[in-house]
PDB file of C-alpha atoms and ligand atoms in Angstrom:
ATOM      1  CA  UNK Q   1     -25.810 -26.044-227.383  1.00  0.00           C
ATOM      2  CA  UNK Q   2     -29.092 -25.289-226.236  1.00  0.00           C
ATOM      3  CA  UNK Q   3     -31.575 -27.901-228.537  1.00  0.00           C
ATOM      4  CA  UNK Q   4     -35.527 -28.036-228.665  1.00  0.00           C
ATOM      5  CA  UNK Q   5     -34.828 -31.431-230.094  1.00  0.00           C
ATOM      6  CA  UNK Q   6     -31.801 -33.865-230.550  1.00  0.00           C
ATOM      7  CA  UNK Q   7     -31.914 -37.048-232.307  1.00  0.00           C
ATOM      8  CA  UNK Q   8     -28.672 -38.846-233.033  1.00  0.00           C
ATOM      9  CA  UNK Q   9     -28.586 -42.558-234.801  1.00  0.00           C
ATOM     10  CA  UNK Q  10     -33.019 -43.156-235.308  1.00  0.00           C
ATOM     11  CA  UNK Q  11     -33.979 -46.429-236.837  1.00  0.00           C
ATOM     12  CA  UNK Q  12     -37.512 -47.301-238.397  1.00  0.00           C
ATOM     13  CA  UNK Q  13     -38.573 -50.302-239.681  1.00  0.00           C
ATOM     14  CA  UNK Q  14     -41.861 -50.802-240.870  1.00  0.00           C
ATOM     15  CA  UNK Q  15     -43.241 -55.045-241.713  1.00  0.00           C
ATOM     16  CA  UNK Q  16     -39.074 -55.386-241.377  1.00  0.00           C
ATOM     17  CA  UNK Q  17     -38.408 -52.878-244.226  1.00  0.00           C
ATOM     18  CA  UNK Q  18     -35.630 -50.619-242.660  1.00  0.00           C
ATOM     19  CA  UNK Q  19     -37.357 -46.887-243.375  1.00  0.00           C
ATOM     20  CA  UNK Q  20     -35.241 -44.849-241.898  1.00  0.00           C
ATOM     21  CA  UNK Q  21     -31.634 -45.571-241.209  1.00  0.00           C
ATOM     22  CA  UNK Q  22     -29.457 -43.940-238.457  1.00  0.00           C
ATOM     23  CA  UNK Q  23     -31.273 -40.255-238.775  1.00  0.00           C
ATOM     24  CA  UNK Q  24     -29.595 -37.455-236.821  1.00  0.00           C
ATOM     25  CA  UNK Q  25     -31.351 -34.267-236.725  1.00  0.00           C
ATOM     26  CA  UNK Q  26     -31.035 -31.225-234.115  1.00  0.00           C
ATOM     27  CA  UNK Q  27     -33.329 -28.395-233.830  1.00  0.00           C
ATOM     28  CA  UNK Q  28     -31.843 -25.531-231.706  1.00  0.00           C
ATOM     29  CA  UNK Q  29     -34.495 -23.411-229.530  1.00  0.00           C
ATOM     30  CA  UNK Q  30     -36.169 -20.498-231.087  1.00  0.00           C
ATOM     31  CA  UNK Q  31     -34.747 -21.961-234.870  1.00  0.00           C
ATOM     32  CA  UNK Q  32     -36.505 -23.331-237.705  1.00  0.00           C
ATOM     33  CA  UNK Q  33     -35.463 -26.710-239.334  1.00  0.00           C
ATOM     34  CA  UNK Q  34     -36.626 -27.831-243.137  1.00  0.00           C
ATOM     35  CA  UNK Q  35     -36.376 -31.138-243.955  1.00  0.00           C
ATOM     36  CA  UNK Q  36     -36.642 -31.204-247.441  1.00  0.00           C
ATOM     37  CA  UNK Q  37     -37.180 -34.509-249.572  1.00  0.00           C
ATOM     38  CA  UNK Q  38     -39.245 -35.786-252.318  1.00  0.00           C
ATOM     39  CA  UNK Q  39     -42.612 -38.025-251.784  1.00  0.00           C
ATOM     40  CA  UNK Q  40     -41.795 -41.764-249.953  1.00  0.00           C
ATOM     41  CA  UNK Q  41     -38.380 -39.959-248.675  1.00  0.00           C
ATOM     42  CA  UNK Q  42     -39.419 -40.627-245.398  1.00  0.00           C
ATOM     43  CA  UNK Q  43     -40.385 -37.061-244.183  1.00  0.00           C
ATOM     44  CA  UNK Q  44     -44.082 -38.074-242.261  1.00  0.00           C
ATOM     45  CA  UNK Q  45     -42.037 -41.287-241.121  1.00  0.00           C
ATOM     46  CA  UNK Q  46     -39.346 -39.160-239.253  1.00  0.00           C
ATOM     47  CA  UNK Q  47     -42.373 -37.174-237.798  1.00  0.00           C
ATOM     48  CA  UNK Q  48     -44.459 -39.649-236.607  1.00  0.00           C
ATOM     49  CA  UNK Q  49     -41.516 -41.626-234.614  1.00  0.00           C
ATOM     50  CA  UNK Q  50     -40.399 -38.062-233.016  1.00  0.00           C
ATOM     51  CA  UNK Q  51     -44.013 -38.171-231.807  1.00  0.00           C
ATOM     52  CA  UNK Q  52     -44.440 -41.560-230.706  1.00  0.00           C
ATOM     53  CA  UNK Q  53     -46.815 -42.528-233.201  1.00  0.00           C
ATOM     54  CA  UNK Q  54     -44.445 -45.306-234.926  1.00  0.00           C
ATOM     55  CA  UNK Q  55     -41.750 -47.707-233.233  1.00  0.00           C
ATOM     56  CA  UNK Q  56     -38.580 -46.633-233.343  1.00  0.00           C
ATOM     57  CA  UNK Q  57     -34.990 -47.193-232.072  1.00  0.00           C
ATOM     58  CA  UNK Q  58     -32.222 -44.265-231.091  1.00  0.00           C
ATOM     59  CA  UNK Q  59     -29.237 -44.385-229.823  1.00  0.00           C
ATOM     60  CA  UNK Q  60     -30.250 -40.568-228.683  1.00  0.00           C
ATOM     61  CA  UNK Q  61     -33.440 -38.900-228.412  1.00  0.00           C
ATOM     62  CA  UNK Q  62     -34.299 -36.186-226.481  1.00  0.00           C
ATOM     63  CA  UNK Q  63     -36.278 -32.870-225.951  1.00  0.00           C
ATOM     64  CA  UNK Q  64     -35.030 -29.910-224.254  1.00  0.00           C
ATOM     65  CA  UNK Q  65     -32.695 -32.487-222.551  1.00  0.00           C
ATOM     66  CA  UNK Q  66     -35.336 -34.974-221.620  1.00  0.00           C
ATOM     67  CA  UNK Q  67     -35.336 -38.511-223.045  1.00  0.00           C
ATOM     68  CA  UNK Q  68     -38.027 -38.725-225.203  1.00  0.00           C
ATOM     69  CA  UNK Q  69     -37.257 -42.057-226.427  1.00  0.00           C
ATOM     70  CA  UNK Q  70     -40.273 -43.858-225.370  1.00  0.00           C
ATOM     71  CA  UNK Q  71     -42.529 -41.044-224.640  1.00  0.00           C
ATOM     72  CA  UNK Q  72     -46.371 -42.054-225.289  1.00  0.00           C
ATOM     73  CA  UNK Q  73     -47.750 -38.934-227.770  1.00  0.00           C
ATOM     74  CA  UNK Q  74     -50.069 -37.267-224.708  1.00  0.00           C
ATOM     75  CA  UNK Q  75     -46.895 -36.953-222.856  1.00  0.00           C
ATOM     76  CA  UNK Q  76     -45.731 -34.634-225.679  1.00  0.00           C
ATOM     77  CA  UNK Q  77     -48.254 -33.290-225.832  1.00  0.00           C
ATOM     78  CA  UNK Q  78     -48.007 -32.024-222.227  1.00  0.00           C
ATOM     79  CA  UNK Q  79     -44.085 -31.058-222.783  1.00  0.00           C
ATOM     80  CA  UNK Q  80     -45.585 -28.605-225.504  1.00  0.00           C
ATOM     81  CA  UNK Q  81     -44.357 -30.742-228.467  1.00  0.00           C
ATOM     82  CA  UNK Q  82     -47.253 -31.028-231.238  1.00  0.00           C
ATOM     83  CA  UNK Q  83     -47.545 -32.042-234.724  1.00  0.00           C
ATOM     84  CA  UNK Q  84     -49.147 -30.246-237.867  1.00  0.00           C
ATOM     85  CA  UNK Q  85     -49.784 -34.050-239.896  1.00  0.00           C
ATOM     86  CA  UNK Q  86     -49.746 -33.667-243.616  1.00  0.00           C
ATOM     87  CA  UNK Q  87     -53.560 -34.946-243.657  1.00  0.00           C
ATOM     88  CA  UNK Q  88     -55.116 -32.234-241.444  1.00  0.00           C
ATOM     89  CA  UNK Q  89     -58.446 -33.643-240.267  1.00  0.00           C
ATOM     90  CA  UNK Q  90     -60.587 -31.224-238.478  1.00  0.00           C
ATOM     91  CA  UNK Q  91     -64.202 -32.159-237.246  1.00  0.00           C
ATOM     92  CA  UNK Q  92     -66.474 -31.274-239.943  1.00  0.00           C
ATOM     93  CA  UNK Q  93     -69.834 -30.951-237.731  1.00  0.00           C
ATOM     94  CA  UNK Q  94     -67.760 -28.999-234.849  1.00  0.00           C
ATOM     95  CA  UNK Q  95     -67.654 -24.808-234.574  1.00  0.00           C
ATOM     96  CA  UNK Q  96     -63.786 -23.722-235.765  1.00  0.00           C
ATOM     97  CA  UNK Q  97     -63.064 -23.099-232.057  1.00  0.00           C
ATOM     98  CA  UNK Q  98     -64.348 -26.577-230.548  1.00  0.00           C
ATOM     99  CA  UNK Q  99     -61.822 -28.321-233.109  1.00  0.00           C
ATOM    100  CA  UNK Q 100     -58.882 -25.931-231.595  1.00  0.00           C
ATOM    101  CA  UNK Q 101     -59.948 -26.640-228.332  1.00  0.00           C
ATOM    102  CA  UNK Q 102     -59.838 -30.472-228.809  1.00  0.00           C
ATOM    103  CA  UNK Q 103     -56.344 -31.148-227.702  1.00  0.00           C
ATOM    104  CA  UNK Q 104     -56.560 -28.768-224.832  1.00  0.00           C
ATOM    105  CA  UNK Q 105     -59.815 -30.557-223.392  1.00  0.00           C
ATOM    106  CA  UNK Q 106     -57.949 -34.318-224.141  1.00  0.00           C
ATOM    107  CA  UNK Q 107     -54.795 -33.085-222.303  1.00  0.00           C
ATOM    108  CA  UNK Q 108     -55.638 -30.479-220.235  1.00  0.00           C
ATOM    109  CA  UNK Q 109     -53.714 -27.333-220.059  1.00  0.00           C
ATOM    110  CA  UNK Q 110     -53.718 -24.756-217.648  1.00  0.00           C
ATOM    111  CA  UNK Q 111     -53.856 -21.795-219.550  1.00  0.00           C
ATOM    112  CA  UNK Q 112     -56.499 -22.879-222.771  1.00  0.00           C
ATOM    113  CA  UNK Q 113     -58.235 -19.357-223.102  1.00  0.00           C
ATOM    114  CA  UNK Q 114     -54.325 -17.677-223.192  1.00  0.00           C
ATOM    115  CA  UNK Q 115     -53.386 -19.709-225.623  1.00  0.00           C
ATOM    116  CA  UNK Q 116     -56.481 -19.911-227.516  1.00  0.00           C
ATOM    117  CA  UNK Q 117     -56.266 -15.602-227.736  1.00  0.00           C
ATOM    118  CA  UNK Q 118     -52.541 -16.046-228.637  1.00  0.00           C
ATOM    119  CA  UNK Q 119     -53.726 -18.057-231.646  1.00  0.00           C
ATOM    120  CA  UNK Q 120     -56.351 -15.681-232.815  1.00  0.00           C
ATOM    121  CA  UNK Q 121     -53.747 -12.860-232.477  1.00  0.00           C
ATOM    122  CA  UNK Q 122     -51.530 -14.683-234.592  1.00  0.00           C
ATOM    123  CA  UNK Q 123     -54.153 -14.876-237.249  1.00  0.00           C
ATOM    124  CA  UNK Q 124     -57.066 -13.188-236.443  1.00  0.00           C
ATOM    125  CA  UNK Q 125     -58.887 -14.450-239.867  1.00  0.00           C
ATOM    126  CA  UNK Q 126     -59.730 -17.467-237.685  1.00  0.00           C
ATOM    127  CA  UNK Q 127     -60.833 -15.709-234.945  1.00  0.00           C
ATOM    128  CA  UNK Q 128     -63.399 -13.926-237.214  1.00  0.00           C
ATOM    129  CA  UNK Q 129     -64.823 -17.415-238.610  1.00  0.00           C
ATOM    130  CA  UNK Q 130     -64.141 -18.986-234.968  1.00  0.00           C
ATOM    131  CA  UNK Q 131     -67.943 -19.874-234.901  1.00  0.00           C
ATOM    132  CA  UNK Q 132     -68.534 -21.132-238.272  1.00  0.00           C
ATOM    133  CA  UNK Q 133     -68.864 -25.062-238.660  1.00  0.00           C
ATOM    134  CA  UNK Q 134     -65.535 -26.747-240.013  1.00  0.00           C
ATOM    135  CA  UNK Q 135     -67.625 -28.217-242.784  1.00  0.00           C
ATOM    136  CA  UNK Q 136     -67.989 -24.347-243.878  1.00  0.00           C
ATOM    137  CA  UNK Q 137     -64.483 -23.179-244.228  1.00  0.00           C
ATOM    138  CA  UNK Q 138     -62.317 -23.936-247.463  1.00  0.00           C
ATOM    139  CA  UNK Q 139     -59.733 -25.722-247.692  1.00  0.00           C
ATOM    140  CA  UNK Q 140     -57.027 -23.134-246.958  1.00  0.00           C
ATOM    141  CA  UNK Q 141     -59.388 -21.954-244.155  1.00  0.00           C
ATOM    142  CA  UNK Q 142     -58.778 -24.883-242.708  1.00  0.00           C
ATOM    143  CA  UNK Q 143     -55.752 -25.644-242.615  1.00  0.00           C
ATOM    144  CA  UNK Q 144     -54.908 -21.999-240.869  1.00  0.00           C
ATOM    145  CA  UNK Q 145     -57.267 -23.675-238.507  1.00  0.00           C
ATOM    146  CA  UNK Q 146     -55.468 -27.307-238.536  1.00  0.00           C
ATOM    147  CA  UNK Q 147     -52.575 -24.977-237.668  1.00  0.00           C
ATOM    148  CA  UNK Q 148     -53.744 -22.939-235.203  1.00  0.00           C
ATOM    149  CA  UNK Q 149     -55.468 -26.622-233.525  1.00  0.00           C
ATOM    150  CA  UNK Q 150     -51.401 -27.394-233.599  1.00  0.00           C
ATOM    151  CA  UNK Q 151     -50.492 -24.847-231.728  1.00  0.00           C
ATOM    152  CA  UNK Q 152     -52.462 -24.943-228.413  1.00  0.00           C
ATOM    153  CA  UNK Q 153     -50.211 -27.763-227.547  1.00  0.00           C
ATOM    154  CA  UNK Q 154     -47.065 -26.713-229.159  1.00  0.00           C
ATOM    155  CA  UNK Q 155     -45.283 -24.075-227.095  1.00  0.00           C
ATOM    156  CA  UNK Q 156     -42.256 -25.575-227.415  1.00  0.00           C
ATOM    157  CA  UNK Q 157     -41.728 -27.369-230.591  1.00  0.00           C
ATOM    158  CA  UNK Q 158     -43.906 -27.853-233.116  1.00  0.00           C
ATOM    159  CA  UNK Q 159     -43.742 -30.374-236.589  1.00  0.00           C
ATOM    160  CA  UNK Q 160     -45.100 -29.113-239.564  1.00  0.00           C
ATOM    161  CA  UNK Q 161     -45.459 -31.738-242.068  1.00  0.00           C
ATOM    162  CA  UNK Q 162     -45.864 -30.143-245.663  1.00  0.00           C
ATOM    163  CA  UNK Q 163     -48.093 -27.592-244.800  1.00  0.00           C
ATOM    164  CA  UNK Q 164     -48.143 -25.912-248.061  1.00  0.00           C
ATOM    165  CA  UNK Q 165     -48.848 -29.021-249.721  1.00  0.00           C
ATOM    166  CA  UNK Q 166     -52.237 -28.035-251.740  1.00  0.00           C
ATOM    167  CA  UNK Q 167     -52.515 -24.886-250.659  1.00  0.00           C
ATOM    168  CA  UNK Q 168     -52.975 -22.120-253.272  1.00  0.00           C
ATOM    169  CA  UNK Q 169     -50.479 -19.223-253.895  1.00  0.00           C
ATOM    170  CA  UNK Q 170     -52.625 -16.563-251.648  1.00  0.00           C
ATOM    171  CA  UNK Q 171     -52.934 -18.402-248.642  1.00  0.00           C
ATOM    172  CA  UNK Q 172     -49.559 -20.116-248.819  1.00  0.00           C
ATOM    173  CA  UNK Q 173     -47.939 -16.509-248.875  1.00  0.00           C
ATOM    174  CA  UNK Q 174     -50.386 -16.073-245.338  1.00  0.00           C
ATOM    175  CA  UNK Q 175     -49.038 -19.419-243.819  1.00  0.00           C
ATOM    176  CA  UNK Q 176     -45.151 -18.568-244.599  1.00  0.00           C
ATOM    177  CA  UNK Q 177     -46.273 -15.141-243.021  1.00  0.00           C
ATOM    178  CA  UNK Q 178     -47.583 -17.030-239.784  1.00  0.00           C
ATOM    179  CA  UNK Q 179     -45.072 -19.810-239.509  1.00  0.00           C
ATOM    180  CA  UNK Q 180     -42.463 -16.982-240.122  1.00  0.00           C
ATOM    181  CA  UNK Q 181     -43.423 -15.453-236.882  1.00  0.00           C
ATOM    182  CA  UNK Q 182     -43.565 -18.199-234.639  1.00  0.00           C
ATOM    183  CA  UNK Q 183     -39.630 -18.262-233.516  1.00  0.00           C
ATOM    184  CA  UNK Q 184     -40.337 -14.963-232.246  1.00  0.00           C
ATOM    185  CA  UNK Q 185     -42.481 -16.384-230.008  1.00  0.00           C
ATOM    186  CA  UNK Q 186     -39.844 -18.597-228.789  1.00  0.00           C
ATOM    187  CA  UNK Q 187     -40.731 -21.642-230.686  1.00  0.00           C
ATOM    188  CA  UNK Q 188     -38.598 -24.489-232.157  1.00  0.00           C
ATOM    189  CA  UNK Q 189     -39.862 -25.517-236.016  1.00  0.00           C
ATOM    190  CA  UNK Q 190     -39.472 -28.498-237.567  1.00  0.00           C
ATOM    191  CA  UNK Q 191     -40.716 -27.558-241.474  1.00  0.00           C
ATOM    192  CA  UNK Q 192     -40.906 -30.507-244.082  1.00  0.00           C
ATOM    193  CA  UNK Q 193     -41.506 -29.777-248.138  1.00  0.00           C
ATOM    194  CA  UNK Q 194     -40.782 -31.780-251.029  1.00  0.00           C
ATOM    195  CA  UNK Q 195     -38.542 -29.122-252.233  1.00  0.00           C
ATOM    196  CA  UNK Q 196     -37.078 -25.798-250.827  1.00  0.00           C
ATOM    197  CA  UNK Q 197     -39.852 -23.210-252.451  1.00  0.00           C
ATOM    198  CA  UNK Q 198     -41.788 -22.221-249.412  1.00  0.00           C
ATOM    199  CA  UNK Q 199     -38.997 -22.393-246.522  1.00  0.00           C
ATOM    200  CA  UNK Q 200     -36.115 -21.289-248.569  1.00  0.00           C
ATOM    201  CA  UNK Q 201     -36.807 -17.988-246.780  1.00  0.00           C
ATOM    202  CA  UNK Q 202     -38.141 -19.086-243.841  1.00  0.00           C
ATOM    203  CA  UNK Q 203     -35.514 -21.191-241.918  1.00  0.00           C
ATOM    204  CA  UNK Q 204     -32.511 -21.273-240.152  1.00  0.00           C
ATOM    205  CA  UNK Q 205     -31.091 -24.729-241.157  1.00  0.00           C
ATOM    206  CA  UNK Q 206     -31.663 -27.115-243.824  1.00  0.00           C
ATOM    207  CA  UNK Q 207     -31.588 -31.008-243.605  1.00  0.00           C
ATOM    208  CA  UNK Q 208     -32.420 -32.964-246.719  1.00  0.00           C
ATOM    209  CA  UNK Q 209     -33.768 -36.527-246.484  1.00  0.00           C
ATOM    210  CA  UNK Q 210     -33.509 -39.170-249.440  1.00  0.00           C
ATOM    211  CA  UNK Q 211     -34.651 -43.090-249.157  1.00  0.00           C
ATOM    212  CA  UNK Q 212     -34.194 -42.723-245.209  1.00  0.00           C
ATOM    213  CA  UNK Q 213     -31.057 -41.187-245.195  1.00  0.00           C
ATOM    214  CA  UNK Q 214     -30.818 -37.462-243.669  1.00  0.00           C
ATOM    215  CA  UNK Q 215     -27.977 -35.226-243.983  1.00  0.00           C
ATOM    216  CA  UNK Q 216     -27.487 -31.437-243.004  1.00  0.00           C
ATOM    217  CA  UNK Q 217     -26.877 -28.764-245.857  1.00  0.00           C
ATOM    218  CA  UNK Q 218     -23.661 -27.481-244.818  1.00  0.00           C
ATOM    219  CA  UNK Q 219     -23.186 -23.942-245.599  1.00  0.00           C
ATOM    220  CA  UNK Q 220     -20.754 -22.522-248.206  1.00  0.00           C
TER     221      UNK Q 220
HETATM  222  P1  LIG D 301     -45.023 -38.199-248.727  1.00  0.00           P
HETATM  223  O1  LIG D 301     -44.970 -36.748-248.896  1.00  0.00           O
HETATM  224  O2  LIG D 301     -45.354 -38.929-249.965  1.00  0.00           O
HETATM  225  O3  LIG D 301     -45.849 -38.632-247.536  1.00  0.00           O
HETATM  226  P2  LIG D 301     -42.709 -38.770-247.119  1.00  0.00           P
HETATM  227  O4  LIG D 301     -41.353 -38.217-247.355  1.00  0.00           O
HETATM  228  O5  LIG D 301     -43.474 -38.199-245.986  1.00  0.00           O
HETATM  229  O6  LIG D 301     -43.510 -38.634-248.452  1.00  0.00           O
HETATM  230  P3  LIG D 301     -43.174 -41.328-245.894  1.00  0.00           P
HETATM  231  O7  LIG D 301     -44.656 -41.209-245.948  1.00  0.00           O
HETATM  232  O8  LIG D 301     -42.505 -41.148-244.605  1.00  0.00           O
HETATM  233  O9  LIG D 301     -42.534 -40.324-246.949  1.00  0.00           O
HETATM  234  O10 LIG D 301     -42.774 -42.742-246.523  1.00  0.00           O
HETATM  235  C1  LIG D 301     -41.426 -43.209-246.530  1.00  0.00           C
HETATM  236  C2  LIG D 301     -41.381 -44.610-247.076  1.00  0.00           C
HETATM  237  O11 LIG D 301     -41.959 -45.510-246.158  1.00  0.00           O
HETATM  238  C3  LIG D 301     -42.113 -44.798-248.402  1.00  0.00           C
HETATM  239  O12 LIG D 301     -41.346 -45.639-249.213  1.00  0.00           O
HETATM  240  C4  LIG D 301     -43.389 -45.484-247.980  1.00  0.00           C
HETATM  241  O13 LIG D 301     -43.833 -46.335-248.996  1.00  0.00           O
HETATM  242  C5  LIG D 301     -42.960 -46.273-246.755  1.00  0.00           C
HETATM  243  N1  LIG D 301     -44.057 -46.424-245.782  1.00  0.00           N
HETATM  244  C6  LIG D 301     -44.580 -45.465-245.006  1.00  0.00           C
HETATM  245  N2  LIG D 301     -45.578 -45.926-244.227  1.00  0.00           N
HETATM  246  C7  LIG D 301     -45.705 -47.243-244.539  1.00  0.00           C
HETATM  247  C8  LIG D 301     -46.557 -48.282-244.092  1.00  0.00           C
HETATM  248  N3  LIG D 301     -47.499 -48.082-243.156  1.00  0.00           N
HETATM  249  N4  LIG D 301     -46.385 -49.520-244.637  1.00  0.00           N
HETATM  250  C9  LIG D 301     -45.437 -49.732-245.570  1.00  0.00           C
HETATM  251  N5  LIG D 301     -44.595 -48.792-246.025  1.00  0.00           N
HETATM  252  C10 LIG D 301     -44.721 -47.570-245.538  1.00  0.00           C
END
């Protein structure tokens, strides 16, 4: 099968505490993947080794067929794999569009303004506040923008860590439009929650994560 992402047997300690124990998650192209588990399940954990942000061991890892094992997070970045962290951080004294811009100027990508128009297309509310100061926008403002940051690196797969966490019932109903409508642009979603009320109707497969452990809902 053709996978975005394929992970079979990930370890993660962290100070010698085993975290995560032999994790195997796949995340076919163009599909979206929840992984669903409650607070300290492990969810940001599993994120942050995909990205290279934590130590890990595997007897598999790999991305669109290339081992991804040991890959430093700019390299990622450059194979279009990006992460959406839970704590979305933009630069409070920078315009909306200099914070989206950020990881293109760190990593360089050919085709910035492209992308950067794809973005506003996909939600054009940004592009209307695009020169506003993050310090300005609300919090649901910016995490549209946190989002939209995500996605000038993420044309292939892209990690979504609880992005509805906090976010009140209007704009949540505007991100599950948005993040609805990204497989039709070809990407691969991985979609964490603490339970299944936002991606319930959103994805394609379900895995659900408790103490470390992930398994796949297996359909009726
Ligand atoms: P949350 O939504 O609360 O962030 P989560 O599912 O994302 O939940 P993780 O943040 O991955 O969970 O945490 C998984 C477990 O690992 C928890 O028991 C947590 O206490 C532990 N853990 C995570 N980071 C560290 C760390 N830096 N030092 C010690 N323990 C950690």
């Amino acid at each position: 099968m053709n996978l975005a992402l394929d992970i079979q047997s990930l370890n993660v300690s962290i100070d010698k505490i085993p975290i995560l124990r032999d994790v195997s998650i796949s995340v076919p192209k163009g599909k979206m993947v929840a992984l669903i588990g409650r607070n300290g399940a492990g969810k940001t954990t599993l994120m942050r080794a995909i990205m290279g942000l934590l130590p890990s061991k595997a007897a598999h890892m790999t991305a669109d067929g290339q081992n991804i094992g040991k890959t430093a997070p700019h390299r990622l970045a450059a194979m279009g794999i990006s992460y959406l962290p839970e704590d979305r951080r933009l630069i409070p004294s920078l315009t909306v569009e200099e914070n989206i811009l950020m990881p293109a100027w760190a990593n360089h990508i050919e085709d910035t303004r492209k992308r950067l128009e794809w973005t506003y297309e996909l939600m054009p509310e940004v592009a209307q506040f695009r020169s506003r100061r993050a310090l300005q926008l609300s919090g649901g403002q910016q995490k549209l923008v946190a989002l939209a940051r995500a996605l000038m690196m993420g044309q292939k797969l892209i990690l979504l860590d609880e992005p509805f966490e906090g976010v009140a019932p209007v704009l949540s109903r505007r991100l599950t439009e948005v993040i609805g409508r990204l497989r039709e642009h070809g990407l691969s979603v991985i979609l964490s929650e603490s339970d299944d009320t936002h991606s319930s109707d959103l994805v394609d497969v379900v895995f659900r994560i408790e103490r470390g452990v992930v398994r796949a809902d297996v359909e009726a």
